[in-house]
Amino acid sequence: MITVNTIDELLKATSTFKGSVGFVPTMGALHEGHLSLIRQARKENDSVVVSIFVNPTQFLEGEDLDAYPRKEEADAKICELAGVDILFMPTAQMMYEKDELSIIAPAIRGFILEGTKRPGHFDGMLQIVMKLLNLIAYNKPSAFRAYFGKKDAQQLALITQMVKNYFINVQIVPCDIVRDKDGLALSSRNLYLSKEERVRALSLSRSLKRATELVMQKEFDTSTIITEMKKVLTEVEVEYVVLVNREFKPIEQVELGNTIILVAAKVGTTRLIDNLWI
Ligand code: AMP
């Protein structure tokens, strides 16, 4: 594995690639969720690139940019063991100019749910993903795939839309959510949770399990499902519980094969999201 910190080094390294390239963008503090994306990329491509970059433009004022966990040495080891070819770890100065052209998330999909709770977050996220996709594709691989977790479902939907709207030559590969044995969706932010908070955080996945039970009993009315989910979400500060279709439009009835159930809640000061695709 080669670790590169500059754009020049990255382009030099990717210029020797032959065949397909799989790319996994991350913000580091890697866990099994990230690893599942890397493993899939390894399986499906000749070369694999992972980026680790805590992107400042997607954090709002007062969010955890400075506190965000950074574990570069451990992350590099994990990547090496997983068979990554290039680990790209740029600095913010390298990635941004002062007066940048910006990307604005679309009005409907971008300004509900996470877009309302974190205004501007998706603009910054799309901006960095566009930059990274263009950089990794710069040397024109024969096929280019980028791997994203369904854990960040709205992010995945917006990136898919950006690739379509801007005709970017990449295949976006959605990857399943990886959970701890007890159901908690893995997230770098779980590191912030105290023991007691981690127990309370389990109510997010439990509420999704409750929703599954209801759907299996043929309860398709979304307001009933939301009411029942909220009964499980008692020990956290709920931000939203919502059922949408794959287009991210809120729905009144569950459509099997076309529904995402999303939940966001604060546990202490830590904000967590989780979801279920049914
Ligand atoms: P992050 O480092 O949090 O920006 O995440 C990098 C990528 O890993 C994103 O595509 C996430 O959706 C994905 N990811 C994060 N957590 C999980 C998880 N528990 N299961 C699957 N993918 C995940």
PDB file of C-alpha atoms and ligand atoms in Angstrom:
ATOM      1  CA  MET A   1       0.000   0.000   0.000  1.00  0.00           C
ATOM      2  CA  ILE A   2       1.177   3.520  -0.781  1.00  0.00           C
ATOM      3  CA  THR A   3       0.082   6.351   1.490  1.00  0.00           C
ATOM      4  CA  VAL A   4      -0.116   9.682  -0.333  1.00  0.00           C
ATOM      5  CA  ASN A   5      -0.731  13.102   1.158  1.00  0.00           C
ATOM      6  CA  THR A   6      -0.673  15.362  -1.889  1.00  0.00           C
ATOM      7  CA  ILE A   7      -2.691  15.558  -5.081  1.00  0.00           C
ATOM      8  CA  ASP A   8       0.468  15.216  -7.214  1.00  0.00           C
ATOM      9  CA  GLU A   9       1.439  12.022  -5.412  1.00  0.00           C
ATOM     10  CA  LEU A  10      -2.086  10.666  -5.798  1.00  0.00           C
ATOM     11  CA  LEU A  11      -2.189  11.304  -9.550  1.00  0.00           C
ATOM     12  CA  LYS A  12       1.255   9.778  -9.994  1.00  0.00           C
ATOM     13  CA  ALA A  13       0.197   6.671  -8.094  1.00  0.00           C
ATOM     14  CA  THR A  14      -3.107   6.238  -9.954  1.00  0.00           C
ATOM     15  CA  SER A  15      -1.363   6.721 -13.327  1.00  0.00           C
ATOM     16  CA  THR A  16       0.139   3.231 -12.983  1.00  0.00           C
ATOM     17  CA  PHE A  17      -3.245   1.572 -12.411  1.00  0.00           C
ATOM     18  CA  LYS A  18      -4.485  -0.887 -14.980  1.00  0.00           C
ATOM     19  CA  GLY A  19      -8.123  -1.984 -15.111  1.00  0.00           C
ATOM     20  CA  SER A  20     -10.930  -1.036 -12.772  1.00  0.00           C
ATOM     21  CA  VAL A  21     -10.685   1.150  -9.671  1.00  0.00           C
ATOM     22  CA  GLY A  22     -12.822   0.913  -6.540  1.00  0.00           C
ATOM     23  CA  PHE A  23     -12.906   3.979  -4.315  1.00  0.00           C
ATOM     24  CA  VAL A  24     -14.025   4.266  -0.687  1.00  0.00           C
ATOM     25  CA  PRO A  25     -14.186   7.816   0.713  1.00  0.00           C
ATOM     26  CA  THR A  26     -14.188   8.056   4.523  1.00  0.00           C
ATOM     27  CA  MET A  27     -13.538  10.435   7.380  1.00  0.00           C
ATOM     28  CA  GLY A  28     -11.397   7.850   9.185  1.00  0.00           C
ATOM     29  CA  ALA A  29     -11.656   6.242  12.639  1.00  0.00           C
ATOM     30  CA  LEU A  30     -12.304   3.156  10.575  1.00  0.00           C
ATOM     31  CA  HIS A  31     -14.580   0.389  11.831  1.00  0.00           C
ATOM     32  CA  GLU A  32     -16.174  -2.754  10.417  1.00  0.00           C
ATOM     33  CA  GLY A  33     -18.712  -0.635   8.507  1.00  0.00           C
ATOM     34  CA  HIS A  34     -15.947   1.062   6.530  1.00  0.00           C
ATOM     35  CA  LEU A  35     -14.150  -2.266   6.201  1.00  0.00           C
ATOM     36  CA  SER A  36     -17.158  -3.894   4.584  1.00  0.00           C
ATOM     37  CA  LEU A  37     -17.061  -1.196   1.882  1.00  0.00           C
ATOM     38  CA  ILE A  38     -13.310  -1.697   1.416  1.00  0.00           C
ATOM     39  CA  ARG A  39     -13.700  -5.482   1.212  1.00  0.00           C
ATOM     40  CA  GLN A  40     -16.404  -5.172  -1.424  1.00  0.00           C
ATOM     41  CA  ALA A  41     -14.278  -2.718  -3.412  1.00  0.00           C
ATOM     42  CA  ARG A  42     -11.335  -5.142  -3.153  1.00  0.00           C
ATOM     43  CA  LYS A  43     -13.461  -8.003  -4.429  1.00  0.00           C
ATOM     44  CA  GLU A  44     -14.883  -6.120  -7.401  1.00  0.00           C
ATOM     45  CA  ASN A  45     -11.882  -4.135  -8.705  1.00  0.00           C
ATOM     46  CA  ASP A  46      -8.275  -4.407  -9.829  1.00  0.00           C
ATOM     47  CA  SER A  47      -7.195  -1.497  -7.619  1.00  0.00           C
ATOM     48  CA  VAL A  48      -8.597   0.059  -4.475  1.00  0.00           C
ATOM     49  CA  VAL A  49      -8.225   3.624  -3.221  1.00  0.00           C
ATOM     50  CA  VAL A  50      -9.382   4.761   0.225  1.00  0.00           C
ATOM     51  CA  SER A  51      -9.445   8.401   1.279  1.00  0.00           C
ATOM     52  CA  ILE A  52      -9.437   9.668   4.831  1.00  0.00           C
ATOM     53  CA  PHE A  53     -10.375  13.314   5.094  1.00  0.00           C
ATOM     54  CA  VAL A  54     -12.371  15.024   7.813  1.00  0.00           C
ATOM     55  CA  ASN A  55     -13.979  17.504   5.466  1.00  0.00           C
ATOM     56  CA  PRO A  56     -14.420  20.895   7.186  1.00  0.00           C
ATOM     57  CA  THR A  57     -17.050  22.203   4.755  1.00  0.00           C
ATOM     58  CA  GLN A  58     -19.632  19.609   5.792  1.00  0.00           C
ATOM     59  CA  PHE A  59     -19.466  20.480   9.497  1.00  0.00           C
ATOM     60  CA  LEU A  60     -21.672  23.284  10.786  1.00  0.00           C
ATOM     61  CA  GLU A  61     -20.617  25.942  13.291  1.00  0.00           C
ATOM     62  CA  GLY A  62     -20.568  24.303  16.724  1.00  0.00           C
ATOM     63  CA  GLU A  63     -20.432  20.721  15.402  1.00  0.00           C
ATOM     64  CA  ASP A  64     -17.668  18.262  16.257  1.00  0.00           C
ATOM     65  CA  LEU A  65     -15.060  19.092  13.557  1.00  0.00           C
ATOM     66  CA  ASP A  66     -12.196  19.520  16.046  1.00  0.00           C
ATOM     67  CA  ALA A  67     -13.308  16.680  18.292  1.00  0.00           C
ATOM     68  CA  TYR A  68     -13.968  14.236  15.411  1.00  0.00           C
ATOM     69  CA  PRO A  69     -11.936  11.078  16.163  1.00  0.00           C
ATOM     70  CA  ARG A  70      -8.635  10.907  14.275  1.00  0.00           C
ATOM     71  CA  LYS A  71      -6.759   7.591  14.268  1.00  0.00           C
ATOM     72  CA  GLU A  72      -4.444   7.819  11.303  1.00  0.00           C
ATOM     73  CA  GLU A  73      -1.935   5.154  12.328  1.00  0.00           C
ATOM     74  CA  ALA A  74      -4.515   2.520  13.185  1.00  0.00           C
ATOM     75  CA  ASP A  75      -6.507   3.387  10.048  1.00  0.00           C
ATOM     76  CA  ALA A  76      -3.436   2.943   7.841  1.00  0.00           C
ATOM     77  CA  LYS A  77      -2.825  -0.514   9.356  1.00  0.00           C
ATOM     78  CA  ILE A  78      -6.452  -1.508   8.766  1.00  0.00           C
ATOM     79  CA  CYS A  79      -6.253  -0.385   5.129  1.00  0.00           C
ATOM     80  CA  GLU A  80      -2.983  -2.183   4.552  1.00  0.00           C
ATOM     81  CA  LEU A  81      -4.368  -5.438   5.979  1.00  0.00           C
ATOM     82  CA  ALA A  82      -7.498  -5.084   3.849  1.00  0.00           C
ATOM     83  CA  GLY A  83      -5.392  -4.942   0.684  1.00  0.00           C
ATOM     84  CA  VAL A  84      -5.869  -1.259  -0.163  1.00  0.00           C
ATOM     85  CA  ASP A  85      -3.484  -0.042  -2.884  1.00  0.00           C
ATOM     86  CA  ILE A  86      -3.555   3.691  -2.197  1.00  0.00           C
ATOM     87  CA  LEU A  87      -4.495   5.526   0.981  1.00  0.00           C
ATOM     88  CA  PHE A  88      -5.093   9.205   0.257  1.00  0.00           C
ATOM     89  CA  MET A  89      -4.936  11.562   3.256  1.00  0.00           C
ATOM     90  CA  PRO A  90      -4.912  15.173   2.054  1.00  0.00           C
ATOM     91  CA  THR A  91      -5.027  18.368   4.111  1.00  0.00           C
ATOM     92  CA  ALA A  92      -7.825  20.932   3.872  1.00  0.00           C
ATOM     93  CA  GLN A  93      -5.451  23.485   2.311  1.00  0.00           C
ATOM     94  CA  MET A  94      -4.778  21.081  -0.542  1.00  0.00           C
ATOM     95  CA  MET A  95      -8.430  20.416  -1.212  1.00  0.00           C
ATOM     96  CA  TYR A  96      -9.785  23.980  -1.073  1.00  0.00           C
ATOM     97  CA  GLU A  97      -9.131  27.472  -2.335  1.00  0.00           C
ATOM     98  CA  LYS A  98     -10.406  30.486  -0.415  1.00  0.00           C
ATOM     99  CA  ASP A  99     -13.114  31.545  -2.853  1.00  0.00           C
ATOM    100  CA  GLU A 100     -14.522  28.296  -4.170  1.00  0.00           C
ATOM    101  CA  LEU A 101     -17.269  27.535  -6.615  1.00  0.00           C
ATOM    102  CA  SER A 102     -19.919  25.788  -4.570  1.00  0.00           C
ATOM    103  CA  ILE A 103     -22.443  23.007  -5.031  1.00  0.00           C
ATOM    104  CA  ILE A 104     -25.906  23.358  -3.560  1.00  0.00           C
ATOM    105  CA  ALA A 105     -27.952  20.308  -2.607  1.00  0.00           C
ATOM    106  CA  PRO A 106     -31.254  19.968  -4.498  1.00  0.00           C
ATOM    107  CA  ALA A 107     -34.303  21.663  -2.973  1.00  0.00           C
ATOM    108  CA  ILE A 108     -36.459  18.666  -2.134  1.00  0.00           C
ATOM    109  CA  ARG A 109     -34.165  15.775  -1.297  1.00  0.00           C
ATOM    110  CA  GLY A 110     -31.501  18.070   0.140  1.00  0.00           C
ATOM    111  CA  PHE A 111     -33.654  20.145   2.448  1.00  0.00           C
ATOM    112  CA  ILE A 112     -35.609  17.578   4.411  1.00  0.00           C
ATOM    113  CA  LEU A 113     -34.454  15.459   7.364  1.00  0.00           C
ATOM    114  CA  GLU A 114     -30.672  15.837   7.682  1.00  0.00           C
ATOM    115  CA  GLY A 115     -30.832  18.870   5.391  1.00  0.00           C
ATOM    116  CA  THR A 116     -33.118  20.647   7.872  1.00  0.00           C
ATOM    117  CA  LYS A 117     -31.238  19.523  10.944  1.00  0.00           C
ATOM    118  CA  ARG A 118     -27.817  20.301   9.444  1.00  0.00           C
ATOM    119  CA  PRO A 119     -28.319  23.117   6.896  1.00  0.00           C
ATOM    120  CA  GLY A 120     -25.315  23.357   4.577  1.00  0.00           C
ATOM    121  CA  HIS A 121     -23.993  19.913   5.515  1.00  0.00           C
ATOM    122  CA  PHE A 122     -24.993  18.315   2.225  1.00  0.00           C
ATOM    123  CA  ASP A 123     -23.550  21.177   0.157  1.00  0.00           C
ATOM    124  CA  GLY A 124     -20.152  20.570   1.756  1.00  0.00           C
ATOM    125  CA  MET A 125     -20.495  16.806   1.483  1.00  0.00           C
ATOM    126  CA  LEU A 126     -21.374  16.960  -2.231  1.00  0.00           C
ATOM    127  CA  GLN A 127     -18.529  19.399  -2.863  1.00  0.00           C
ATOM    128  CA  ILE A 128     -15.891  17.083  -1.379  1.00  0.00           C
ATOM    129  CA  VAL A 129     -17.335  13.946  -2.970  1.00  0.00           C
ATOM    130  CA  MET A 130     -17.299  15.656  -6.391  1.00  0.00           C
ATOM    131  CA  LYS A 131     -13.668  16.659  -5.875  1.00  0.00           C
ATOM    132  CA  LEU A 132     -12.619  13.196  -4.724  1.00  0.00           C
ATOM    133  CA  LEU A 133     -14.465  11.404  -7.551  1.00  0.00           C
ATOM    134  CA  ASN A 134     -12.829  13.681 -10.113  1.00  0.00           C
ATOM    135  CA  LEU A 135      -9.387  13.132  -8.603  1.00  0.00           C
ATOM    136  CA  ILE A 136      -9.605   9.354  -8.482  1.00  0.00           C
ATOM    137  CA  ALA A 137     -11.037   9.227 -12.030  1.00  0.00           C
ATOM    138  CA  TYR A 138      -8.403  11.662 -13.330  1.00  0.00           C
ATOM    139  CA  ASN A 139      -6.284   8.961 -14.973  1.00  0.00           C
ATOM    140  CA  LYS A 140      -9.326   7.382 -16.608  1.00  0.00           C
ATOM    141  CA  PRO A 141      -9.614   3.860 -15.177  1.00  0.00           C
ATOM    142  CA  SER A 142     -11.365   1.350 -17.451  1.00  0.00           C
ATOM    143  CA  ALA A 143     -14.162   1.131 -14.863  1.00  0.00           C
ATOM    144  CA  PHE A 144     -14.698   3.309 -11.815  1.00  0.00           C
ATOM    145  CA  ARG A 145     -16.828   2.332  -8.824  1.00  0.00           C
ATOM    146  CA  ALA A 146     -17.353   4.280  -5.608  1.00  0.00           C
ATOM    147  CA  TYR A 147     -18.713   2.604  -2.467  1.00  0.00           C
ATOM    148  CA  PHE A 148     -21.081   4.292  -0.018  1.00  0.00           C
ATOM    149  CA  GLY A 149     -22.957   2.964   3.020  1.00  0.00           C
ATOM    150  CA  LYS A 150     -26.748   2.851   3.208  1.00  0.00           C
ATOM    151  CA  LYS A 151     -26.204   4.005   6.802  1.00  0.00           C
ATOM    152  CA  ASP A 152     -26.099   7.541   5.373  1.00  0.00           C
ATOM    153  CA  ALA A 153     -29.141   6.975   3.195  1.00  0.00           C
ATOM    154  CA  GLN A 154     -29.875  10.578   2.302  1.00  0.00           C
ATOM    155  CA  GLN A 155     -26.204  11.190   1.508  1.00  0.00           C
ATOM    156  CA  LEU A 156     -26.244   8.168  -0.791  1.00  0.00           C
ATOM    157  CA  ALA A 157     -29.390   9.450  -2.551  1.00  0.00           C
ATOM    158  CA  LEU A 158     -27.868  12.895  -3.085  1.00  0.00           C
ATOM    159  CA  ILE A 159     -24.555  11.534  -4.376  1.00  0.00           C
ATOM    160  CA  THR A 160     -26.448   9.278  -6.785  1.00  0.00           C
ATOM    161  CA  GLN A 161     -28.374  12.321  -7.987  1.00  0.00           C
ATOM    162  CA  MET A 162     -25.202  14.440  -8.334  1.00  0.00           C
ATOM    163  CA  VAL A 163     -23.519  11.743 -10.429  1.00  0.00           C
ATOM    164  CA  LYS A 164     -26.610  11.639 -12.659  1.00  0.00           C
ATOM    165  CA  ASN A 165     -27.080  15.416 -12.912  1.00  0.00           C
ATOM    166  CA  TYR A 166     -23.394  16.120 -13.623  1.00  0.00           C
ATOM    167  CA  PHE A 167     -22.803  13.067 -15.862  1.00  0.00           C
ATOM    168  CA  ILE A 168     -19.925  11.794 -13.727  1.00  0.00           C
ATOM    169  CA  ASN A 169     -18.548   8.549 -15.103  1.00  0.00           C
ATOM    170  CA  VAL A 170     -18.711   6.441 -11.948  1.00  0.00           C
ATOM    171  CA  GLN A 171     -20.881   3.602 -10.692  1.00  0.00           C
ATOM    172  CA  ILE A 172     -22.167   4.294  -7.186  1.00  0.00           C
ATOM    173  CA  VAL A 173     -22.327   1.055  -5.195  1.00  0.00           C
ATOM    174  CA  PRO A 174     -24.660   1.129  -2.144  1.00  0.00           C
ATOM    175  CA  CYS A 175     -23.474  -1.100   0.720  1.00  0.00           C
ATOM    176  CA  ASP A 176     -25.493  -2.621   3.576  1.00  0.00           C
ATOM    177  CA  ILE A 177     -25.366  -1.276   7.117  1.00  0.00           C
ATOM    178  CA  VAL A 178     -22.992  -3.096   9.458  1.00  0.00           C
ATOM    179  CA  ARG A 179     -24.141  -3.387  13.084  1.00  0.00           C
ATOM    180  CA  ASP A 180     -22.678  -4.508  16.377  1.00  0.00           C
ATOM    181  CA  LYS A 181     -24.010  -7.816  17.703  1.00  0.00           C
ATOM    182  CA  ASP A 182     -26.556  -5.965  19.831  1.00  0.00           C
ATOM    183  CA  GLY A 183     -27.904  -4.060  16.820  1.00  0.00           C
ATOM    184  CA  LEU A 184     -26.205  -0.673  17.182  1.00  0.00           C
ATOM    185  CA  ALA A 185     -25.263   0.608  13.728  1.00  0.00           C
ATOM    186  CA  LEU A 186     -21.494   1.136  13.626  1.00  0.00           C
ATOM    187  CA  SER A 187     -20.434   4.761  13.454  1.00  0.00           C
ATOM    188  CA  SER A 188     -17.222   6.649  14.220  1.00  0.00           C
ATOM    189  CA  ARG A 189     -19.356   8.836  16.488  1.00  0.00           C
ATOM    190  CA  ASN A 190     -20.199   5.829  18.715  1.00  0.00           C
ATOM    191  CA  LEU A 191     -16.773   6.494  20.255  1.00  0.00           C
ATOM    192  CA  TYR A 192     -18.313   9.532  21.970  1.00  0.00           C
ATOM    193  CA  LEU A 193     -20.878   7.422  23.853  1.00  0.00           C
ATOM    194  CA  SER A 194     -20.417   6.571  27.526  1.00  0.00           C
ATOM    195  CA  LYS A 195     -21.338   3.020  28.579  1.00  0.00           C
ATOM    196  CA  GLU A 196     -24.720   4.172  29.791  1.00  0.00           C
ATOM    197  CA  GLU A 197     -25.372   6.234  26.635  1.00  0.00           C
ATOM    198  CA  ARG A 198     -24.448   3.283  24.450  1.00  0.00           C
ATOM    199  CA  VAL A 199     -27.192   1.251  26.122  1.00  0.00           C
ATOM    200  CA  ARG A 200     -29.691   4.061  25.513  1.00  0.00           C
ATOM    201  CA  ALA A 201     -28.522   4.339  21.887  1.00  0.00           C
ATOM    202  CA  LEU A 202     -29.746   0.797  21.268  1.00  0.00           C
ATOM    203  CA  SER A 203     -33.290   2.130  21.167  1.00  0.00           C
ATOM    204  CA  LEU A 204     -32.659   3.438  17.630  1.00  0.00           C
ATOM    205  CA  SER A 205     -32.095  -0.026  16.162  1.00  0.00           C
ATOM    206  CA  ARG A 206     -34.778  -1.426  18.463  1.00  0.00           C
ATOM    207  CA  SER A 207     -37.315   1.025  17.049  1.00  0.00           C
ATOM    208  CA  LEU A 208     -36.432  -0.147  13.534  1.00  0.00           C
ATOM    209  CA  LYS A 209     -36.839  -3.748  14.666  1.00  0.00           C
ATOM    210  CA  ARG A 210     -40.260  -2.833  16.034  1.00  0.00           C
ATOM    211  CA  ALA A 211     -41.147  -1.341  12.639  1.00  0.00           C
ATOM    212  CA  THR A 212     -40.089  -4.583  10.931  1.00  0.00           C
ATOM    213  CA  GLU A 213     -42.332  -6.599  13.255  1.00  0.00           C
ATOM    214  CA  LEU A 214     -45.279  -4.356  12.429  1.00  0.00           C
ATOM    215  CA  VAL A 215     -44.686  -4.596   8.692  1.00  0.00           C
ATOM    216  CA  MET A 216     -44.439  -8.389   9.003  1.00  0.00           C
ATOM    217  CA  GLN A 217     -47.841  -8.273  10.707  1.00  0.00           C
ATOM    218  CA  LYS A 218     -49.048  -6.367   7.620  1.00  0.00           C
ATOM    219  CA  GLU A 219     -49.275  -3.008   9.364  1.00  0.00           C
ATOM    220  CA  PHE A 220     -48.464  -0.653   6.480  1.00  0.00           C
ATOM    221  CA  ASP A 221     -49.869   2.605   7.832  1.00  0.00           C
ATOM    222  CA  THR A 222     -46.827   4.818   8.364  1.00  0.00           C
ATOM    223  CA  SER A 223     -48.328   7.024  11.088  1.00  0.00           C
ATOM    224  CA  THR A 224     -49.127   3.918  13.169  1.00  0.00           C
ATOM    225  CA  ILE A 225     -45.598   2.625  12.617  1.00  0.00           C
ATOM    226  CA  ILE A 226     -44.115   5.986  13.635  1.00  0.00           C
ATOM    227  CA  THR A 227     -46.256   6.104  16.805  1.00  0.00           C
ATOM    228  CA  GLU A 228     -45.124   2.592  17.748  1.00  0.00           C
ATOM    229  CA  MET A 229     -41.471   3.391  17.009  1.00  0.00           C
ATOM    230  CA  LYS A 230     -41.632   6.476  19.225  1.00  0.00           C
ATOM    231  CA  LYS A 231     -42.812   4.283  22.119  1.00  0.00           C
ATOM    232  CA  VAL A 232     -39.464   2.476  21.882  1.00  0.00           C
ATOM    233  CA  LEU A 233     -37.462   5.692  21.520  1.00  0.00           C
ATOM    234  CA  THR A 234     -38.051   6.845  25.079  1.00  0.00           C
ATOM    235  CA  GLU A 235     -34.537   7.303  26.417  1.00  0.00           C
ATOM    236  CA  VAL A 236     -33.203   9.435  23.595  1.00  0.00           C
ATOM    237  CA  GLU A 237     -34.037  12.883  22.255  1.00  0.00           C
ATOM    238  CA  VAL A 238     -35.798  12.095  18.962  1.00  0.00           C
ATOM    239  CA  GLU A 239     -35.104  14.462  16.049  1.00  0.00           C
ATOM    240  CA  TYR A 240     -37.133  12.651  13.411  1.00  0.00           C
ATOM    241  CA  VAL A 241     -38.773   9.319  12.639  1.00  0.00           C
ATOM    242  CA  VAL A 242     -39.980   9.102   9.091  1.00  0.00           C
ATOM    243  CA  LEU A 243     -40.828   6.669   6.330  1.00  0.00           C
ATOM    244  CA  VAL A 244     -39.931   7.678   2.781  1.00  0.00           C
ATOM    245  CA  ASN A 245     -39.781   5.952  -0.562  1.00  0.00           C
ATOM    246  CA  ARG A 246     -36.465   5.459  -2.366  1.00  0.00           C
ATOM    247  CA  GLU A 247     -36.993   8.906  -3.952  1.00  0.00           C
ATOM    248  CA  PHE A 248     -37.029  10.312  -0.433  1.00  0.00           C
ATOM    249  CA  LYS A 249     -40.669  11.373  -0.592  1.00  0.00           C
ATOM    250  CA  PRO A 250     -42.592  10.823   2.682  1.00  0.00           C
ATOM    251  CA  ILE A 251     -45.213   8.083   2.283  1.00  0.00           C
ATOM    252  CA  GLU A 252     -48.474   7.229   4.034  1.00  0.00           C
ATOM    253  CA  GLN A 253     -48.373   3.495   3.288  1.00  0.00           C
ATOM    254  CA  VAL A 254     -45.335   1.204   3.298  1.00  0.00           C
ATOM    255  CA  GLU A 255     -44.431   0.086  -0.213  1.00  0.00           C
ATOM    256  CA  LEU A 256     -42.486  -3.155   0.132  1.00  0.00           C
ATOM    257  CA  GLY A 257     -39.187  -2.973  -1.746  1.00  0.00           C
ATOM    258  CA  ASN A 258     -39.408   0.823  -1.993  1.00  0.00           C
ATOM    259  CA  THR A 259     -39.359   2.111   1.587  1.00  0.00           C
ATOM    260  CA  ILE A 260     -36.685   3.511   3.894  1.00  0.00           C
ATOM    261  CA  ILE A 261     -37.447   4.040   7.580  1.00  0.00           C
ATOM    262  CA  LEU A 262     -35.187   6.708   9.038  1.00  0.00           C
ATOM    263  CA  VAL A 263     -34.532   7.749  12.593  1.00  0.00           C
ATOM    264  CA  ALA A 264     -32.290  10.448  14.070  1.00  0.00           C
ATOM    265  CA  ALA A 265     -31.859  11.098  17.775  1.00  0.00           C
ATOM    266  CA  LYS A 266     -29.502  12.621  20.265  1.00  0.00           C
ATOM    267  CA  VAL A 267     -28.079  10.518  23.058  1.00  0.00           C
ATOM    268  CA  GLY A 268     -26.517  12.998  25.465  1.00  0.00           C
ATOM    269  CA  THR A 269     -24.627  15.321  23.140  1.00  0.00           C
ATOM    270  CA  THR A 270     -24.070  12.674  20.453  1.00  0.00           C
ATOM    271  CA  ARG A 271     -26.298  12.747  17.417  1.00  0.00           C
ATOM    272  CA  LEU A 272     -26.977   9.338  15.845  1.00  0.00           C
ATOM    273  CA  ILE A 273     -28.804   8.250  12.700  1.00  0.00           C
ATOM    274  CA  ASP A 274     -30.010   4.835  11.649  1.00  0.00           C
ATOM    275  CA  ASN A 275     -32.320   3.417   9.013  1.00  0.00           C
ATOM    276  CA  LEU A 276     -33.850   0.341   7.515  1.00  0.00           C
ATOM    277  CA  TRP A 277     -34.543  -0.450   3.856  1.00  0.00           C
ATOM    278  CA  ILE A 278     -37.619  -2.600   3.334  1.00  0.00           C
TER     279      ILE A 278
HETATM  280  P1  AMP B   1     -17.761   8.260   7.308  1.00  0.00           P
HETATM  281  O1  AMP B   1     -16.341   7.956   7.631  1.00  0.00           O
HETATM  282  O2  AMP B   1     -18.656   8.263   8.493  1.00  0.00           O
HETATM  283  O3  AMP B   1     -17.902   9.489   6.434  1.00  0.00           O
HETATM  284  O4  AMP B   1     -18.290   7.049   6.422  1.00  0.00           O
HETATM  285  C1  AMP B   1     -17.644   6.667   5.236  1.00  0.00           C
HETATM  286  C2  AMP B   1     -18.502   5.682   4.493  1.00  0.00           C
HETATM  287  O5  AMP B   1     -18.741   4.543   5.306  1.00  0.00           O
HETATM  288  C3  AMP B   1     -19.887   6.264   4.134  1.00  0.00           C
HETATM  289  O6  AMP B   1     -20.243   5.820   2.839  1.00  0.00           O
HETATM  290  C4  AMP B   1     -20.772   5.654   5.185  1.00  0.00           C
HETATM  291  O7  AMP B   1     -22.128   5.530   4.786  1.00  0.00           O
HETATM  292  C5  AMP B   1     -20.132   4.296   5.369  1.00  0.00           C
HETATM  293  N1  AMP B   1     -20.489   3.716   6.671  1.00  0.00           N
HETATM  294  C6  AMP B   1     -20.376   4.299   7.881  1.00  0.00           C
HETATM  295  N2  AMP B   1     -20.869   3.504   8.854  1.00  0.00           N
HETATM  296  C7  AMP B   1     -21.327   2.387   8.225  1.00  0.00           C
HETATM  297  C8  AMP B   1     -21.965   1.185   8.664  1.00  0.00           C
HETATM  298  N3  AMP B   1     -22.240   0.958   9.945  1.00  0.00           N
HETATM  299  N4  AMP B   1     -22.299   0.265   7.735  1.00  0.00           N
HETATM  300  C9  AMP B   1     -22.032   0.479   6.407  1.00  0.00           C
HETATM  301  N5  AMP B   1     -21.428   1.587   5.938  1.00  0.00           N
HETATM  302  C10 AMP B   1     -21.081   2.527   6.827  1.00  0.00           C
END
